[in-house]
C-alpha cells in the first residue's frame, strides 16, 4: 500500500483515489444494505418497519415472524424435500459427471472430439419445454420426486469444467507410471485421478448443490403434489402469492397494504427470506474461493 | 465457455499406450482394437451419454410435434402432419408482435447493461490497492449471485411495495411520491434489469478480473514513466486486455438474445404489468402446460430456439472473421 501510494501522488491521482474510494463504498453499500435490511426488518416491530423507522438498527425487537415460521409446516416440509433432492441429486450428478469428464479428458481417446460436440450442442439447442414435459409424462416422472434428480443429472457446463481440470492438472507421467504398474483406467481414475482432484470435485459439487437448492422451475412445471414440493415453491407461495399465514388469513393483497395483517405478513416474509437463504449466506464466505476457481477453470481452454 | 485455439503443445501429447508407429488397422479389426483398449473409458462416459440422449436429444426429436397435430396416444412423436400450420397461427395471432417486442426489449436491455456492468466493476475492483480490501469487495459483490430467484423477486416485492416498501420510501424522500414500481408498466424493465445487475454483475466480473490479473506489470510501469494518468492506463492497457474475453462472452450472450429468464419474469408478472412482461418463454408455458395446446406451444418454443441459435452462429462467424476468436 505505502509503496504504491507514493507512486500515485499527482493532484489528478489524489482526485482519482478519492473518487475510487467513494465509488467502492457506494458499490458495497448498494450490494450489502438490502440483505442487511432484510435481516434487521425480520426481527423488528412490523409497524416500525412499515412506517419507515427502521433504517440501520432493529427497532422494538419482535420474534412474531419467526414464531409463525417455526409453526408453519409447509416450510419444514419444503426444507426436508429440498435437502433430500439436493443431497441425492448432487450425489447422482457427481457420479455421472466425474467419470465422463475423466474419459473425455484422455487425449488418446479419439472419439472424445465427437462426444464433446454431442454434449456441447445441447448447450445451444434444445427441444424446449413442451417436448420435455411430454417426455417426462411418458416416463412417469411427473409428480415423481425423481424428476428433481434425473433430468438434470448432467450439466454440460460442469462437465466441461471437470474435463478441463483433469486434462490440465493431472501430469501425464503419473498415468504412464501407473500403466507400467499394471493399473487400468478404472484403477487410475479411482486411486489417482479422484484423490488429486478434490478441488474440482468441490467446485462442481457446490455448483450442483446450489442449482438444486435454488431449483424452482422443476417444482412449478412438473410437480402438482404439494407434499413433494421443494422449499422454493413454498417460498413462492409465501413471498409472492402472499399466502404468508398458512391458514390463508394475511393475504390482504397489494391493495390493502399498510394494513395490520399486511405488516405482519411482511415480517413473516423477511423472516422467510432469512431462513431460506441463511445456509447459503453462512457457508458462502468459506466456499467462495471454490466457486471462483470454477469460473477460472471453465474459462481456460480445455 | 471454451475457446478453440489449437496449439502445438496439445497436438504433441502422445498417447502413452500407443508405442509403435505401424499404420492403425481400419474396419472391424480397428474397432475391436479400439473396444479392447478403451472399453473402460466408454463405460465411464456411458451414463452421461445416456442421460443426455434421453433428456436432451429425445426432446429434440419431439420437436416434430410443432409440425403435427397432438395425438394423446402417440405422445412425443405426434399425430397427423400439418406442416407450418401452428407457426402461421402464431405469426398471425394478435399476441405475436407484443410478445416479440417484450422479449426483445427485455433481453436486449439485459444483454447490453448486463454486459457492461461486470466490465466496469472489474475495472473498478482492479484499481483497489491492497489484497485484503480487494478480496472483501469481491466477496461482497459475488454474494447476491447465490440467492434464489424466488427470494430475489420476494425481496423486490417487499422493497417496492407501494405502501411500505423501503425503495418506495427512499423514492419519496427524493421527491417521487406515489410510485408503484410493481404495477407501473414503464417500471418493469428497469426493475428487472437493475435487479439482474445487482445479483450477477459481481459474479460475472470474475472472469474479467482474471484477465486483468494476467496483464504484464511492466506495461503499467512503462506507462507510468511515460506520464500516463490512471484513467489513461485503464483506457489503454486494462480495457484492451479484456477484449478477447469480451468477444467470447458477447458471442455466448448473443445465443440468448431471445431467451429471457423464464423464472424471474414469470414470478414478477402481475395483471397490471402483463402487457409488457409477457414474453415468449412465459407464453409457451401458459399455452403449452397450462392450457394443454401442446403442438402450438412446441411451435412457439421452436421458433424461439431457432432465432437464438441463428444469432449465435452468425455472431460466432463474424467474430471469427474479425478477431480470430470463436467458440468452435
XYZ file of C-alpha atoms in Angstrom:
630
model
C 0.000 0.000 0.000
C 2.563 2.584 1.116
C 4.811 1.983 -1.877
C 2.002 2.283 -4.372
C 0.625 5.309 -2.576
C 3.955 7.065 -3.003
C 3.877 6.397 -6.705
C 0.449 7.929 -7.212
C 0.666 11.440 -5.889
C -0.088 13.936 -8.599
C -3.236 16.023 -7.900
C -5.037 14.077 -10.567
C -4.134 10.835 -8.842
C -5.363 12.050 -5.487
C -8.675 13.028 -7.044
C -8.788 9.615 -8.670
C -8.166 7.857 -5.360
C -10.911 9.834 -3.625
C -13.331 9.018 -6.441
C -12.307 5.358 -6.298
C -12.872 5.052 -2.562
C -16.287 6.729 -2.806
C -17.365 4.539 -5.719
C -16.263 1.374 -3.945
C -18.101 2.420 -0.803
C -21.230 3.053 -2.837
C -20.996 -0.325 -4.590
C -20.518 -2.077 -1.258
C -23.434 -0.261 0.308
C -25.797 -0.961 -2.584
C -24.842 -4.634 -2.563
C -24.975 -5.366 1.132
C -27.568 -2.975 2.528
C -30.642 -4.733 1.044
C -29.508 -8.013 2.587
C -28.752 -6.329 5.907
C -32.124 -4.590 5.892
C -33.970 -7.890 5.420
C -32.202 -9.278 8.478
C -32.981 -6.340 10.769
C -36.539 -5.995 9.450
C -37.181 -9.650 10.274
C -36.625 -9.025 13.996
C -38.051 -5.513 14.241
C -41.527 -4.449 15.213
C -43.594 -4.704 11.977
C -45.291 -1.335 12.481
C -41.955 0.384 12.896
C -40.727 -1.240 9.669
C -43.865 -0.299 7.752
C -43.754 3.334 8.857
C -40.109 3.712 7.927
C -38.489 3.985 11.322
C -36.111 1.077 10.802
C -33.011 2.010 8.810
C -29.805 0.680 10.327
C -30.673 -0.678 13.765
C -33.517 -3.077 14.603
C -36.344 -1.327 16.469
C -38.718 -2.845 19.022
C -37.473 -6.412 18.727
C -40.261 -8.790 17.748
C -39.963 -12.514 17.092
C -43.506 -12.829 15.767
C -42.349 -13.624 12.233
C -40.032 -16.405 13.321
C -42.646 -17.875 15.658
C -45.061 -18.102 12.731
C -42.385 -19.640 10.534
C -41.485 -22.233 13.161
C -45.134 -23.225 13.378
C -45.629 -23.345 9.612
C -45.402 -26.918 8.425
C -45.208 -26.003 4.751
C -41.762 -24.509 5.265
C -40.376 -27.521 7.069
C -41.822 -29.972 4.558
C -40.271 -27.855 1.821
C -36.975 -27.760 3.658
C -36.961 -31.527 4.128
C -37.777 -32.126 0.456
C -35.140 -29.686 -0.737
C -32.469 -31.266 1.443
C -33.391 -34.704 0.105
C -33.337 -33.574 -3.530
C -30.125 -31.638 -3.014
C -28.206 -34.454 -1.343
C -29.357 -37.255 -3.635
C -29.262 -35.023 -6.693
C -25.731 -33.796 -6.101
C -24.511 -37.345 -5.443
C -26.002 -38.543 -8.739
C -24.582 -35.501 -10.534
C -21.071 -36.263 -9.346
C -21.335 -39.995 -10.022
C -22.351 -39.321 -13.612
C -20.277 -36.235 -14.397
C -16.845 -37.104 -12.992
C -16.204 -40.427 -14.793
C -17.451 -38.992 -18.070
C -15.277 -35.901 -17.657
C -12.297 -38.127 -17.000
C -12.951 -40.299 -20.062
C -13.279 -37.190 -22.218
C -10.047 -35.793 -20.853
C -7.905 -38.698 -22.142
C -6.112 -37.403 -25.213
C -5.592 -40.869 -26.709
C -9.365 -41.467 -26.639
C -10.138 -40.425 -30.214
C -13.966 -40.358 -30.113
C -13.792 -37.625 -27.487
C -13.988 -34.836 -30.058
C -17.262 -36.131 -31.446
C -18.544 -36.771 -27.933
C -17.687 -33.264 -26.802
C -19.647 -31.856 -29.715
C -22.528 -34.166 -28.837
C -22.561 -32.736 -25.301
C -21.828 -29.094 -26.122
C -24.510 -28.916 -28.792
C -27.182 -29.294 -26.127
C -25.994 -26.045 -24.516
C -27.132 -24.109 -27.570
C -30.027 -26.082 -28.929
C -32.767 -27.935 -27.106
C -36.200 -29.411 -27.562
C -37.873 -26.824 -25.413
C -40.436 -27.040 -22.674
C -43.315 -28.944 -24.231
C -41.428 -31.959 -25.634
C -39.646 -32.198 -22.292
C -42.950 -32.153 -20.454
C -44.417 -34.865 -22.683
C -41.289 -36.986 -22.348
C -41.411 -36.775 -18.562
C -45.088 -37.654 -18.693
C -44.345 -40.732 -20.817
C -41.587 -41.730 -18.393
C -43.981 -41.349 -15.456
C -41.751 -38.730 -13.936
C -44.426 -36.073 -13.488
C -45.308 -35.731 -9.817
C -42.449 -38.108 -9.074
C -39.614 -36.946 -6.829
C -37.057 -38.379 -9.278
C -37.906 -35.511 -11.620
C -35.756 -33.346 -9.354
C -32.808 -35.702 -9.863
C -32.711 -37.388 -13.254
C -33.314 -34.754 -15.978
C -30.572 -32.550 -14.528
C -28.123 -35.406 -13.893
C -25.511 -33.930 -16.245
C -24.821 -30.255 -16.547
C -22.679 -29.846 -19.650
C -21.001 -26.715 -18.345
C -19.835 -28.579 -15.238
C -18.739 -31.495 -17.387
C -16.542 -29.160 -19.435
C -15.012 -27.603 -16.315
C -14.200 -31.015 -14.843
C -12.746 -32.253 -18.116
C -10.538 -29.164 -18.421
C -9.285 -29.745 -14.904
C -8.442 -33.419 -15.476
C -6.746 -32.556 -18.728
C -4.578 -29.749 -17.393
C -3.858 -30.799 -13.830
C -3.049 -34.494 -13.949
C 0.545 -34.966 -15.074
C 0.832 -37.364 -17.984
C 3.871 -39.031 -16.356
C 1.660 -40.089 -13.498
C -0.555 -42.026 -15.841
C 2.399 -43.599 -17.614
C 3.869 -44.719 -14.312
C 0.556 -46.191 -13.246
C 0.211 -48.045 -16.568
C 3.609 -49.620 -16.073
C 2.445 -50.795 -12.657
C -0.399 -52.573 -14.449
C -3.068 -50.080 -13.493
C -6.035 -49.752 -15.876
C -8.305 -46.746 -16.485
C -10.736 -47.630 -13.693
C -7.992 -48.073 -11.151
C -6.168 -44.948 -12.236
C -9.359 -42.909 -12.039
C -10.261 -44.153 -8.570
C -6.815 -44.258 -6.985
C -5.016 -41.373 -8.636
C -7.303 -39.007 -10.547
C -10.025 -38.593 -7.913
C -7.797 -38.077 -4.874
C -5.784 -35.473 -6.795
C -8.911 -33.670 -7.911
C -10.634 -32.749 -4.672
C -10.524 -29.103 -5.785
C -12.626 -29.701 -8.871
C -14.933 -32.122 -7.076
C -15.684 -29.407 -4.527
C -16.231 -26.827 -7.233
C -18.710 -28.700 -9.361
C -20.255 -30.340 -6.290
C -21.032 -26.868 -4.975
C -22.366 -25.700 -8.324
C -24.730 -28.655 -8.428
C -25.687 -28.128 -4.803
C -26.677 -24.507 -5.344
C -28.518 -25.446 -8.525
C -30.648 -27.990 -6.637
C -31.165 -25.723 -3.645
C -32.461 -22.888 -5.826
C -34.453 -25.029 -8.272
C -37.907 -23.544 -8.649
C -38.727 -24.431 -12.246
C -38.984 -28.209 -11.803
C -41.477 -27.958 -8.982
C -43.539 -25.350 -10.813
C -43.872 -27.150 -14.118
C -43.578 -30.851 -13.399
C -44.998 -31.397 -9.918
C -48.559 -30.888 -8.636
C -48.439 -32.800 -5.375
C -47.771 -30.223 -2.635
C -46.131 -32.762 -0.310
C -43.346 -33.212 -2.838
C -42.721 -29.529 -3.468
C -39.302 -28.104 -2.611
C -38.619 -25.068 -0.476
C -38.576 -22.658 -3.423
C -42.218 -23.371 -4.283
C -43.256 -22.824 -0.668
C -41.259 -19.597 -0.695
C -43.081 -18.509 -3.822
C -46.431 -19.032 -2.132
C -45.415 -17.064 0.928
C -43.343 -14.300 -0.640
C -45.042 -13.691 -3.943
C -48.524 -15.183 -3.852
C -48.895 -13.541 -0.456
C -50.042 -16.604 1.473
C -47.970 -15.686 4.478
C -50.239 -17.308 7.026
C -50.753 -20.984 6.490
C -54.409 -20.528 7.478
C -54.806 -18.218 4.483
C -55.562 -15.097 6.544
C -52.876 -12.456 5.992
C -53.135 -12.200 2.229
C -54.775 -8.815 2.068
C -53.315 -8.375 -1.400
C -51.465 -5.332 -2.650
C -54.435 -3.009 -2.299
C -54.989 -3.283 1.400
C -51.245 -2.755 2.029
C -50.215 -0.963 5.175
C -52.954 -2.774 6.994
C -52.317 -4.593 10.213
C -52.332 -8.042 8.640
C -50.131 -6.869 5.796
C -47.468 -5.621 8.192
C -47.335 -8.964 9.936
C -47.322 -10.770 6.631
C -44.326 -8.630 5.637
C -42.488 -9.593 8.791
C -43.054 -13.250 8.008
C -41.680 -12.600 4.540
C -38.500 -11.026 5.890
C -38.103 -13.971 8.231
C -38.687 -16.488 5.463
C -36.042 -14.842 3.297
C -33.572 -15.115 6.158
C -34.457 -18.717 6.999
C -34.248 -19.918 3.411
C -31.111 -18.033 2.429
C -29.199 -18.407 5.678
C -27.497 -21.714 4.817
C -26.105 -20.244 1.620
C -25.020 -16.945 3.183
C -23.380 -18.553 6.197
C -21.458 -21.120 4.179
C -20.653 -18.757 1.358
C -17.560 -16.933 2.681
C -15.886 -20.290 3.341
C -16.766 -21.755 -0.032
C -16.338 -18.662 -2.151
C -12.835 -19.497 -3.366
C -14.110 -22.818 -4.721
C -16.884 -21.144 -6.678
C -14.442 -18.639 -8.053
C -11.994 -21.367 -9.015
C -14.727 -22.979 -11.098
C -15.122 -19.864 -13.200
C -11.369 -19.730 -13.766
C -11.074 -23.370 -14.789
C -14.103 -23.066 -17.019
C -12.681 -20.108 -18.869
C -9.388 -21.771 -19.766
C -9.391 -23.732 -22.963
C -9.850 -27.403 -22.231
C -17.189 -21.324 -22.381
C -14.311 -22.883 -24.206
C -12.306 -21.070 -26.789
C -10.796 -23.060 -29.584
C -7.157 -22.276 -30.023
C -5.293 -25.271 -31.343
C -1.708 -25.168 -30.238
C 1.295 -27.366 -30.869
C 1.504 -28.407 -27.226
C -1.859 -30.100 -27.497
C -1.133 -31.949 -30.683
C 2.207 -33.119 -29.339
C 0.624 -35.025 -26.469
C 1.245 -38.641 -27.288
C -0.976 -41.437 -26.223
C 1.046 -43.419 -23.716
C -0.113 -46.840 -24.764
C 0.438 -46.347 -28.480
C 4.049 -47.358 -28.685
C 4.571 -48.368 -32.296
C 4.271 -46.335 -35.468
C 2.558 -49.056 -37.519
C -0.453 -47.803 -39.521
C -3.528 -48.341 -37.429
C -5.826 -51.079 -38.673
C -9.158 -49.967 -40.019
C -12.621 -51.512 -40.160
C -13.659 -54.345 -37.908
C -10.135 -55.047 -36.710
C -9.674 -51.411 -35.793
C -12.975 -51.342 -33.983
C -12.112 -54.463 -31.999
C -8.784 -52.975 -31.071
C -10.464 -49.730 -30.034
C -13.031 -51.525 -27.898
C -10.383 -53.729 -26.343
C -8.255 -50.745 -25.422
C -10.886 -48.202 -24.460
C -13.958 -50.069 -23.236
C -13.381 -48.775 -19.718
C -13.482 -45.172 -20.900
C -16.696 -45.930 -22.757
C -18.191 -47.411 -19.610
C -17.273 -44.268 -17.697
C -18.775 -41.962 -20.297
C -21.873 -44.035 -20.931
C -24.155 -42.901 -18.066
C -23.644 -39.250 -19.021
C -24.227 -40.053 -22.685
C -27.392 -41.914 -21.751
C -28.787 -39.038 -19.707
C -28.043 -36.517 -22.434
C -29.613 -38.696 -25.131
C -32.720 -39.222 -23.034
C -33.221 -35.735 -21.634
C -31.763 -33.574 -24.404
C -31.884 -35.435 -27.704
C -35.218 -37.208 -27.275
C -36.936 -33.848 -26.643
C -35.245 -32.539 -29.805
C -36.756 -35.487 -31.655
C -40.066 -34.430 -30.132
C -39.791 -31.061 -31.876
C -41.606 -32.627 -34.837
C -44.711 -32.063 -32.730
C -44.521 -28.443 -33.903
C -45.441 -29.696 -37.397
C -48.069 -32.242 -36.325
C -51.394 -32.392 -34.537
C -51.018 -33.560 -30.981
C -52.305 -37.082 -30.531
C -52.740 -38.293 -26.989
C -51.922 -41.903 -27.879
C -48.844 -41.085 -29.983
C -47.315 -38.733 -27.397
C -43.979 -37.219 -28.318
C -43.977 -38.208 -31.990
C -47.331 -36.564 -32.626
C -50.170 -37.355 -34.986
C -51.157 -36.065 -38.406
C -48.661 -33.878 -40.296
C -49.880 -30.282 -40.576
C -46.747 -28.527 -41.787
C -46.420 -24.908 -40.779
C -49.984 -24.527 -39.537
C -49.009 -23.685 -35.967
C -46.243 -21.317 -36.998
C -48.701 -19.480 -39.232
C -51.201 -19.403 -36.375
C -48.559 -17.815 -34.152
C -47.361 -15.242 -36.690
C -50.942 -14.201 -37.385
C -52.049 -14.098 -33.766
C -52.605 -10.680 -32.203
C -50.136 -11.651 -29.454
C -47.216 -12.091 -31.834
C -45.890 -8.531 -32.057
C -46.485 -7.806 -28.384
C -44.569 -10.930 -27.392
C -41.737 -10.191 -29.800
C -41.463 -6.588 -28.658
C -41.487 -7.502 -24.953
C -38.975 -10.298 -25.410
C -36.587 -8.192 -27.489
C -36.829 -5.150 -25.198
C -36.190 -7.156 -22.031
C -33.435 -9.361 -23.421
C -31.552 -6.676 -25.354
C -31.621 -4.279 -22.395
C -30.400 -7.051 -20.104
C -27.771 -8.029 -22.643
C -26.343 -4.534 -23.013
C -26.477 -3.457 -19.373
C -25.560 -6.924 -18.129
C -22.583 -6.953 -20.465
C -21.183 -3.562 -19.496
C -21.726 -3.705 -15.727
C -19.290 -6.579 -14.977
C -16.589 -4.942 -17.113
C -16.977 -1.646 -15.273
C -16.968 -3.440 -11.932
C -13.849 -5.430 -12.806
C -12.010 -2.277 -13.878
C -13.065 -0.661 -10.596
C -12.070 -3.569 -8.353
C -8.776 -3.879 -10.207
C -7.898 -0.318 -9.175
C -8.234 -1.131 -5.486
C -4.821 -1.407 -3.892
C -4.289 -3.991 -1.184
C -5.131 -7.663 -1.428
C -7.475 -7.896 1.508
C -9.553 -4.892 0.573
C -9.863 -6.233 -2.955
C -10.934 -9.672 -1.711
C -13.523 -8.175 0.583
C -15.036 -6.154 -2.237
C -15.111 -9.239 -4.460
C -16.630 -11.480 -1.801
C -19.366 -8.945 -1.123
C -20.275 -8.400 -4.750
C -20.441 -12.137 -5.570
C -22.793 -12.870 -2.702
C -26.155 -11.978 -4.307
C -25.439 -14.444 -7.127
C -26.334 -17.322 -4.809
C -29.685 -16.007 -3.653
C -32.513 -17.881 -5.342
C -34.672 -16.173 -7.933
C -37.761 -16.661 -5.788
C -36.125 -14.827 -2.908
C -34.883 -12.051 -5.209
C -38.399 -11.446 -6.526
C -39.735 -11.696 -2.973
C -37.260 -9.014 -1.911
C -38.325 -6.842 -4.839
C -41.923 -7.170 -3.740
C -41.352 -6.113 -0.158
C -38.908 -3.352 -1.092
C -41.108 -1.945 -3.842
C -44.434 -2.305 -2.065
C -46.393 0.917 -2.746
C -47.408 1.392 0.889
C -44.424 0.376 2.982
C -41.526 -0.624 0.723
C -38.010 0.508 1.521
C -37.266 1.689 -2.013
C -40.649 3.390 -2.343
C -39.842 5.371 0.798
C -36.394 6.323 -0.500
C -38.062 7.478 -3.723
C -40.452 9.598 -1.679
C -37.516 11.217 0.101
C -36.072 12.325 -3.221
C -39.432 13.642 -4.369
C -41.055 10.775 -6.289
C -44.280 10.167 -4.446
C -46.985 7.624 -5.057
C -44.756 5.408 -7.188
C -45.981 1.881 -7.839
C -42.907 0.138 -9.184
C -44.617 -3.248 -9.233
C -47.672 -2.235 -11.228
C -46.359 0.555 -13.436
C -45.678 -0.765 -16.946
C -42.809 1.641 -17.504
C -41.043 0.431 -14.363
C -40.994 -3.270 -15.225
C -37.931 -3.360 -17.468
C -35.782 -1.077 -15.266
C -36.695 -3.083 -12.152
C -35.904 -6.331 -13.954
C -32.584 -5.161 -15.368
C -31.329 -3.338 -12.277
C -32.039 -6.336 -10.072
C -30.246 -8.563 -12.613
C -27.199 -6.322 -12.393
C -27.393 -6.251 -8.602
C -27.456 -10.023 -8.498
C -24.984 -11.025 -11.197
C -22.565 -8.180 -12.049
C -20.148 -9.209 -9.292
C -20.111 -12.840 -10.247
C -19.742 -12.110 -13.948
C -16.790 -9.845 -13.248
C -14.640 -12.756 -12.007
C -13.580 -13.744 -15.476
C -12.585 -10.163 -16.362
C -10.637 -9.810 -13.136
C -8.715 -12.935 -14.072
C -7.865 -11.401 -17.434
C -6.714 -8.192 -15.717
C -4.567 -10.149 -13.284
C -2.582 -11.575 -16.178
C -1.578 -8.168 -17.568
C 2.192 -7.759 -17.533
C 3.084 -5.326 -14.665
C 5.883 -3.907 -16.800
C 3.235 -2.332 -19.020
C 1.965 -0.321 -16.057
C 5.480 0.719 -15.086
C 6.257 1.852 -18.610
C 3.012 3.795 -18.905
C 3.668 5.408 -15.558
C 7.139 6.530 -16.621
C 5.642 7.995 -19.768
C 3.433 10.089 -17.501
C 0.104 8.327 -18.062
C -2.642 9.051 -15.535
C -4.734 6.251 -14.095
C -7.640 6.827 -16.451
C -5.258 6.682 -19.387
C -3.866 3.397 -18.085
C -7.366 1.941 -17.736
C -8.252 3.115 -21.212
C -5.093 1.938 -22.991
C -3.883 -1.074 -21.021
C -6.723 -2.579 -18.950
C -9.524 -2.275 -21.461
C -7.602 -3.788 -24.420
C -6.590 -6.699 -22.162
C -10.288 -7.529 -21.720
C -11.204 -7.565 -25.395
C -10.739 -11.319 -26.107
C -12.847 -12.242 -23.064
C -15.438 -9.667 -24.043
C -15.781 -11.173 -27.508
C -16.292 -14.716 -26.241
C -18.868 -13.638 -23.679
C -20.564 -11.456 -26.254
C -20.963 -14.392 -28.639
C -22.323 -16.564 -25.858
C -24.765 -13.837 -24.865
C -25.949 -13.415 -28.431
C -27.134 -17.002 -28.311
C -29.603 -15.967 -25.647
C -30.879 -12.823 -27.326
C -34.456 -14.069 -27.348
C -34.306 -16.111 -24.188
C -35.195 -14.145 -21.156
C -35.034 -15.797 -17.793
C -38.357 -17.585 -17.562
C -38.460 -17.923 -13.801
C -37.784 -14.341 -12.852
C -40.174 -12.823 -15.368
C -42.852 -15.346 -14.526
C -42.526 -14.517 -10.837
C -42.548 -10.776 -11.484
C -45.709 -10.909 -13.589
C -48.941 -9.481 -12.275
C -52.171 -8.442 -14.013
C -51.040 -4.806 -14.096
C -47.747 -5.351 -15.919
C -48.678 -8.277 -18.165
C -48.786 -6.020 -21.225
C -45.008 -5.532 -21.041
C -43.976 -8.641 -19.117
C -45.437 -11.446 -21.221
C -42.521 -12.919 -23.179
C -42.102 -15.958 -25.434
C -40.914 -18.237 -22.624
C -43.801 -17.453 -20.285
C -46.285 -17.635 -23.162
C -45.073 -21.108 -24.133
C -45.622 -22.222 -20.551
C -49.138 -20.801 -20.440
C -50.167 -22.077 -23.872
C -48.489 -25.462 -23.614
C -48.607 -26.542 -19.991
C -51.481 -24.572 -18.534
C -53.883 -24.803 -21.460
C -52.594 -28.043 -22.993
C -52.097 -26.755 -26.543
C -49.025 -28.926 -26.965
C -48.387 -28.519 -30.697
C -48.869 -24.765 -30.622
C -46.598 -24.425 -27.604
C -43.903 -26.557 -29.222
C -44.027 -24.437 -32.383
C -43.559 -21.190 -30.436
C -40.745 -22.742 -28.433
C -39.009 -23.977 -31.590
C -39.326 -20.566 -33.204
C -37.640 -19.066 -30.143
C -34.809 -21.625 -30.107
C -34.149 -21.257 -33.820
C -33.748 -17.490 -33.592
C -31.337 -17.823 -30.690
C -29.344 -20.474 -32.480
C -29.133 -18.377 -35.645
C -27.911 -15.359 -33.707
C -25.262 -17.472 -32.018
C -23.964 -18.907 -35.286
C -23.906 -15.530 -37.050
C -22.112 -13.760 -34.198
C -19.617 -16.571 -33.997
C -18.865 -16.359 -37.715
C -18.480 -12.588 -37.587
C -16.191 -12.778 -34.567
C -14.134 -15.458 -36.264
C -13.570 -13.257 -39.281
C -12.992 -10.019 -37.392
C -10.889 -11.150 -34.483
C -9.962 -14.802 -34.858
C -11.828 -15.636 -31.684
C -14.656 -18.123 -31.817
C -16.422 -20.805 -29.884
C -15.763 -23.509 -32.422
